[in-house]
Short mmCIF file of C-alpha atoms in Angstrom, two decimals:
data_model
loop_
_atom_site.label_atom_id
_atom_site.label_comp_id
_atom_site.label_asym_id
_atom_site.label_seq_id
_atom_site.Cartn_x
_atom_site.Cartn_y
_atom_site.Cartn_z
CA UNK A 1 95.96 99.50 92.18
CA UNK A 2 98.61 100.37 89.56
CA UNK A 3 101.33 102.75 88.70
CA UNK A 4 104.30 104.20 91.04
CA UNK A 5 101.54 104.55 93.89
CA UNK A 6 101.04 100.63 94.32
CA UNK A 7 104.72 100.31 95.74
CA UNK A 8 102.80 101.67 98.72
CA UNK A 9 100.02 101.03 101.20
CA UNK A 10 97.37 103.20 102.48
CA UNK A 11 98.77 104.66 105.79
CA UNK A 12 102.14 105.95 102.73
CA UNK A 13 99.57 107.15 100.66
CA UNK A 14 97.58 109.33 104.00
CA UNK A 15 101.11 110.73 104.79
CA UNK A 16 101.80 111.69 101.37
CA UNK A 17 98.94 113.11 100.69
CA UNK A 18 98.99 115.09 104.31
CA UNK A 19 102.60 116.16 102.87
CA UNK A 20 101.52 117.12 99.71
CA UNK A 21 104.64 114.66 98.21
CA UNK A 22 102.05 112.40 96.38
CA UNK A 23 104.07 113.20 92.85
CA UNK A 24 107.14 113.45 94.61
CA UNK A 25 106.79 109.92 96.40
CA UNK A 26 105.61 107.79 92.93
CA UNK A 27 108.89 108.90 91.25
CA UNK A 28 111.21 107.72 94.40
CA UNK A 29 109.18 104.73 94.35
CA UNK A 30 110.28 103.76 91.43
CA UNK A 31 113.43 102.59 93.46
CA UNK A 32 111.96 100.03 95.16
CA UNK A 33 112.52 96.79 93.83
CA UNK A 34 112.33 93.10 94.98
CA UNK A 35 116.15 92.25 93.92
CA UNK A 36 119.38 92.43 95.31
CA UNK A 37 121.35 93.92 92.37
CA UNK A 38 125.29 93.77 92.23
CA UNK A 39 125.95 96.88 93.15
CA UNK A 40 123.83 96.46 96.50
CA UNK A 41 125.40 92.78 97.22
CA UNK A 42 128.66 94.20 97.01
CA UNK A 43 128.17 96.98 99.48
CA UNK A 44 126.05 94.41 101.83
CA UNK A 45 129.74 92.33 101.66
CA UNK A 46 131.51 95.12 103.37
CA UNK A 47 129.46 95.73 105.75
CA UNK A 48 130.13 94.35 109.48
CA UNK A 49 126.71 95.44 111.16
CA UNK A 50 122.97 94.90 110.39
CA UNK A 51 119.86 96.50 112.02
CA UNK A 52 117.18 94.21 112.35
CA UNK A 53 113.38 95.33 113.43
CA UNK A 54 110.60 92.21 113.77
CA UNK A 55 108.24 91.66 116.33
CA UNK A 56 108.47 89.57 119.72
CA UNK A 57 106.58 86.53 120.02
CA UNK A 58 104.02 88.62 122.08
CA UNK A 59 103.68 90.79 118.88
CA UNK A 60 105.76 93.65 120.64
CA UNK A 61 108.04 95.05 117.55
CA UNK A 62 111.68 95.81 118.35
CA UNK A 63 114.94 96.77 116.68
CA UNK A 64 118.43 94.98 117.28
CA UNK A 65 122.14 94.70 115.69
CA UNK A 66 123.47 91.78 114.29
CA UNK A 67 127.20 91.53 113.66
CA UNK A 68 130.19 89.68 112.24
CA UNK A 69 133.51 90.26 110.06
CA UNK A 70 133.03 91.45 106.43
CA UNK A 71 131.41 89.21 104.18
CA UNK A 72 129.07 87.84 107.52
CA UNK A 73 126.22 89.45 104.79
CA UNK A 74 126.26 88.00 101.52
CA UNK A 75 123.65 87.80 98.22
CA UNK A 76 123.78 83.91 97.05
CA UNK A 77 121.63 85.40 94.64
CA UNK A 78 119.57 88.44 93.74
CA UNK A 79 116.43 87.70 95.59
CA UNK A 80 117.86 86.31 99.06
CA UNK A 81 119.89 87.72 101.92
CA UNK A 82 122.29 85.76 104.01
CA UNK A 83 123.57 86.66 107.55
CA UNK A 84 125.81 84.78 109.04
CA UNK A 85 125.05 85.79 112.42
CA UNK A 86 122.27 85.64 115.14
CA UNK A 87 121.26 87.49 118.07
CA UNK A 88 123.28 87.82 121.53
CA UNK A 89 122.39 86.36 124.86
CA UNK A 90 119.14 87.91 126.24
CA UNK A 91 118.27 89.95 123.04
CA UNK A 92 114.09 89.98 122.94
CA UNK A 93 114.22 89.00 118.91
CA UNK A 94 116.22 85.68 119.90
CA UNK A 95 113.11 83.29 120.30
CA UNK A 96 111.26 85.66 116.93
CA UNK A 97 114.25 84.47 114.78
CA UNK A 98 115.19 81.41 115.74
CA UNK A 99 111.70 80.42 114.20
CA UNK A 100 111.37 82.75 111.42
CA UNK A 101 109.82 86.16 111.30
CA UNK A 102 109.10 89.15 108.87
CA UNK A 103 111.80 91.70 109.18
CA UNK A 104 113.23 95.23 108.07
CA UNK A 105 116.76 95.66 108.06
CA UNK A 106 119.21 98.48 107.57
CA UNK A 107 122.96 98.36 106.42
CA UNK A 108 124.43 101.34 107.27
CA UNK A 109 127.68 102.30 106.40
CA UNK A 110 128.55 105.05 108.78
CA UNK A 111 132.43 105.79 107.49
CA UNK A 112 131.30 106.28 103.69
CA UNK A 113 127.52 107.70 105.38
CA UNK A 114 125.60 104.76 102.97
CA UNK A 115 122.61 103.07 103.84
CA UNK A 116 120.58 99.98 102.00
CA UNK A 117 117.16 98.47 103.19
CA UNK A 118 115.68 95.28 102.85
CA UNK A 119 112.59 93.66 104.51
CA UNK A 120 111.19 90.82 103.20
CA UNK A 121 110.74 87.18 105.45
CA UNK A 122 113.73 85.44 107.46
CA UNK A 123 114.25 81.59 108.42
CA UNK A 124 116.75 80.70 110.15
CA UNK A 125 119.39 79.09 108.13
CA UNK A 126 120.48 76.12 110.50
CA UNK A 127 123.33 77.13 111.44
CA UNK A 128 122.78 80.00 113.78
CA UNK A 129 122.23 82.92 111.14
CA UNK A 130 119.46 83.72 109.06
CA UNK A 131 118.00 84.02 105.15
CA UNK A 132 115.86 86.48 103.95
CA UNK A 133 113.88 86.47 101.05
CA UNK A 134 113.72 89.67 99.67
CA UNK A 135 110.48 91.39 99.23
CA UNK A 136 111.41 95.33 99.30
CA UNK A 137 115.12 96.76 98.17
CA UNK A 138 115.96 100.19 98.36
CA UNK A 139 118.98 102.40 98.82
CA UNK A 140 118.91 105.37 101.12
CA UNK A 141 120.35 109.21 100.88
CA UNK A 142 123.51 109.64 103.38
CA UNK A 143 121.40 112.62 104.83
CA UNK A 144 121.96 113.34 108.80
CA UNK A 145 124.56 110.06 108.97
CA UNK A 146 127.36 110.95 111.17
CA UNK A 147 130.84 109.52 109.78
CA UNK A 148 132.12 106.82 112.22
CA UNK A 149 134.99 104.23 111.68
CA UNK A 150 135.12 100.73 113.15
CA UNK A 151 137.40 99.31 115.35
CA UNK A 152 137.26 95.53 116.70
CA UNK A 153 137.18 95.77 120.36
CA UNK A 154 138.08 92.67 122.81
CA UNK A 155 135.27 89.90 122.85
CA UNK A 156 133.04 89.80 125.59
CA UNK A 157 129.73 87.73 126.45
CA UNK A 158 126.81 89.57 125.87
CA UNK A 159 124.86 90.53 129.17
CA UNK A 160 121.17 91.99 129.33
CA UNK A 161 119.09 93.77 131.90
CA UNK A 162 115.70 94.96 131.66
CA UNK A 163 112.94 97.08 132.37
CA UNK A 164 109.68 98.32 132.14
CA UNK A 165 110.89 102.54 131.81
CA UNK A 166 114.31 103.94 131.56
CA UNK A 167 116.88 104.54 134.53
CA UNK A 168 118.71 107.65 134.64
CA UNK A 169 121.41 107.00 133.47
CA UNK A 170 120.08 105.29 130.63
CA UNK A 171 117.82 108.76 129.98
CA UNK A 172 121.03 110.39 129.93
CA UNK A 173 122.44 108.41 127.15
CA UNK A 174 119.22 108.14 125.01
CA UNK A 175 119.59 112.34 125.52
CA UNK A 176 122.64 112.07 124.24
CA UNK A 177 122.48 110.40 121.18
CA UNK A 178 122.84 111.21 117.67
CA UNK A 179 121.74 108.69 116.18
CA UNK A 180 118.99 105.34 116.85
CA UNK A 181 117.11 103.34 114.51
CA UNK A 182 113.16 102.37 114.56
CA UNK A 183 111.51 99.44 113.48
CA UNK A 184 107.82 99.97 112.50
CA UNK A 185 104.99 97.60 110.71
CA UNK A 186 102.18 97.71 108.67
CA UNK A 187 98.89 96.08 110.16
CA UNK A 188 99.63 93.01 107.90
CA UNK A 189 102.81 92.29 109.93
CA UNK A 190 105.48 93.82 107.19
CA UNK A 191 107.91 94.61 109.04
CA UNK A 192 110.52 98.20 107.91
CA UNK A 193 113.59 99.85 109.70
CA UNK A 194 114.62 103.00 109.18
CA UNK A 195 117.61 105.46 110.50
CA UNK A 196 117.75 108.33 112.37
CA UNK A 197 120.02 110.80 113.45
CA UNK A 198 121.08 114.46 114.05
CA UNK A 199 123.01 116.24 116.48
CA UNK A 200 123.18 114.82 120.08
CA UNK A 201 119.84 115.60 121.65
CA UNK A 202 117.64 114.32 118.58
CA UNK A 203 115.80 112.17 121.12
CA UNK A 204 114.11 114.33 123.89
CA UNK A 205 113.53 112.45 127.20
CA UNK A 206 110.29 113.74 128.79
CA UNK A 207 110.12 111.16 131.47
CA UNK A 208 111.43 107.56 132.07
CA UNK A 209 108.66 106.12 129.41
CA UNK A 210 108.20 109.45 127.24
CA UNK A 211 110.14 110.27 124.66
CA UNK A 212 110.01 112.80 121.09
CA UNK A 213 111.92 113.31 118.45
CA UNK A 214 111.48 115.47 115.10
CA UNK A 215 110.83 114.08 111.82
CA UNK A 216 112.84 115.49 109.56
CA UNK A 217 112.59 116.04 105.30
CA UNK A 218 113.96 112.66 103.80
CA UNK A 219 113.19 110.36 100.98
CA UNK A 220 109.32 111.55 100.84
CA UNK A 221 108.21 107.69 101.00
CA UNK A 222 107.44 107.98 104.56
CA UNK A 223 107.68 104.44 105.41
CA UNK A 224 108.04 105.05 109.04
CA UNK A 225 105.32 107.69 109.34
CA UNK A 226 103.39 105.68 106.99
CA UNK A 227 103.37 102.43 109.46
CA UNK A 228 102.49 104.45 112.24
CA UNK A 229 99.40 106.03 110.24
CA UNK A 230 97.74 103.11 110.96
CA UNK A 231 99.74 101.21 113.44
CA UNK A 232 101.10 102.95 116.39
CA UNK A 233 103.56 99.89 117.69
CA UNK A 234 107.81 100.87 117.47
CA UNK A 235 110.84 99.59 118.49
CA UNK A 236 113.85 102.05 119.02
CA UNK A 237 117.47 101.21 119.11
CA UNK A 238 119.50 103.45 120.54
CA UNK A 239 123.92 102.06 119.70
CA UNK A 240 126.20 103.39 122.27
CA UNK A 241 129.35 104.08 119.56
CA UNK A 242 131.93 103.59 122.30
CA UNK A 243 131.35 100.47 124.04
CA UNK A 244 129.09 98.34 121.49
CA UNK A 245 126.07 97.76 124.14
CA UNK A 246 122.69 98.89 122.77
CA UNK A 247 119.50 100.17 124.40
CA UNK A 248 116.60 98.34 122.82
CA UNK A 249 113.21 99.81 124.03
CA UNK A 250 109.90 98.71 122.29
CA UNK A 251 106.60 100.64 122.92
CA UNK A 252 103.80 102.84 120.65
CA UNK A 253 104.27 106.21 118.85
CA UNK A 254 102.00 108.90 117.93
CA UNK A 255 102.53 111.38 115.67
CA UNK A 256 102.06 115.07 116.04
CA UNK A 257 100.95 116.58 112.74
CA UNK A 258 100.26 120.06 114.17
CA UNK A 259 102.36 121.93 111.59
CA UNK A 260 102.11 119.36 108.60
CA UNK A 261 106.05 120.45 107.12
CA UNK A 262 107.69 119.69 110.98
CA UNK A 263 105.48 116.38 112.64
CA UNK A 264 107.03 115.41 115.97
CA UNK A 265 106.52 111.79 117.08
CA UNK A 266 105.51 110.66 120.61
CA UNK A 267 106.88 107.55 121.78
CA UNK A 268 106.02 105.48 125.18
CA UNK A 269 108.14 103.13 126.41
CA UNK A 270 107.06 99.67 127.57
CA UNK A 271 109.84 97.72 127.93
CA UNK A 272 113.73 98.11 127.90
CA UNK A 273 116.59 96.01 127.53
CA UNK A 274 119.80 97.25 127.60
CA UNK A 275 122.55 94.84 125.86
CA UNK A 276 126.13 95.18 126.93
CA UNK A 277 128.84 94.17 124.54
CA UNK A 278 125.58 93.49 121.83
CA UNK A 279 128.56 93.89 119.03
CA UNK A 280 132.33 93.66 119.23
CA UNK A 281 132.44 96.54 117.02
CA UNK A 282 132.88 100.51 118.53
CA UNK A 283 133.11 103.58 116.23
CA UNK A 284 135.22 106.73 116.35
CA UNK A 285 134.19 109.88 114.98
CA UNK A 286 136.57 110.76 111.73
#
């Protein structure tokens, strides 16, 4: 395959087509590189945070947040991403990294409402962080980013508990939130993460291990949807702003394409962990 369309894979292409943003999709594609150019290194410098999706070492995917001070992300050059940083105590990706893994990560800068993807394959780098070699790099639009500022908060040692469904008040919380991030993969094991948010409510809790949300219009590559086209395993991160603990769930999604313009995904939960102090970072709204 040539041309803008070979950026993507077949379950893209399905979506796309379903979508009717075929024409639309090959000329954002055309964004999608394998470098790190300066522009994107620069912004990766200032960033403090870093979403991470990759699977388990039972092939359950997940999503989790790596952090550190400014410059903890750096390009030693244009085709390799360092982080200085590694997963908490108890976080299900520990054992994945530690031994390398394909990943998707997300920088998101919520106080200028940036984002910048890239998923290619991390080692570790032997001295408790990680190095990715590039294989996708794309910016995102700031659409349905809600501006937040950082704030160090005291350090405090990670603690995790865990679950097979959500407890109330964690269904509370996921109900609440405006924003979460979900790490998907393609049936070779290529791993993407993507951001979403809204107003509070985006997620709708149906039961302890059901949840929905709305797929909104975005970029038209449909990476996410895409992924789930043809394989239905997810993991959600849900941030709690205020405290820096996070709510990692993994499970499977299905998507609803009953009106083609408005699909609503399905998502069952199969396990939880729920991270306190997973960053010492928490957010204020501006």
């Amino acid at each position: 395959m040539t041309g803008p369309g070979a950026r993507y894979h077949r379950g893209e292409r399905a979506v796309q087509r379903r979508t009717g943003q075929l024409e639309r999709a090959d000329h954002v594609g055309r964004s999608i590189g394998a470098a790190i150019p300066p522009v994107a290194a620069r912004f990766l410098t200032e960033r403090r945070t870093l979403v991470v999706g990759a699977a388990d070492r039972a092939g359950q995917l997940w999503a989790t947040t790596l952090s550190g001070p400014a410059g903890f992300l750096r390009a030693p050059d244009e085709h390799t991403l360092a982080v200085a940083a590694g997963p908490v105590a108890g976080d299900p990706l520990a054992e994945a990294l530690a031994g390398g893994a394909e990943v998707g990560t997300i920088a998101l800068d919520p106080a200028g409402r940036r984002r910048m993807r890239v998923n290619g394959r991390a080692v570790p780098d032997g001295r408790g962080g990680l190095l990715i070699a590039a294989e996708q790099v794309y910016a995102n639009c700031p659409k349905h980013i809600r501006r937040r500022s950082p704030h160090d908060a005291p350090a405090k040692a990670a603690a995790a508990t865990t679950g097979t469904a959500l407890t109330l008040p964690q269904q509370l919380a996921v109900g609440c939130a405006d924003t979460f991030f979900v790490a998907t993969a393609d049936p070779d094991g290529k791993v993407d993460a993507s951001h979403r948010g809204g107003a509070p409510g985006v997620l709708t809790v149906h039961a302890p291990d059901r949840l929905s949300w709305p797929e909104f219009p975005g970029n038209t590559m449909f990476m996410t949807l895409g992924n789930l086209e043809l394989n239905p395993a997810a993991g959600l991160l849900v941030p709690d702003w205020e405290t820096g603990a996070a709510l990692l769930l993994t499970g499977r999604a299905t998507v609803d394409w009953a009106d083609p313009d408005a699909p609503v995904v399905h998502y069952t939960v199969t396990a939880v962990v729920h991270l306190a102090h997973a960053t010492p970072l928490t957010w204020t709204d501006h």
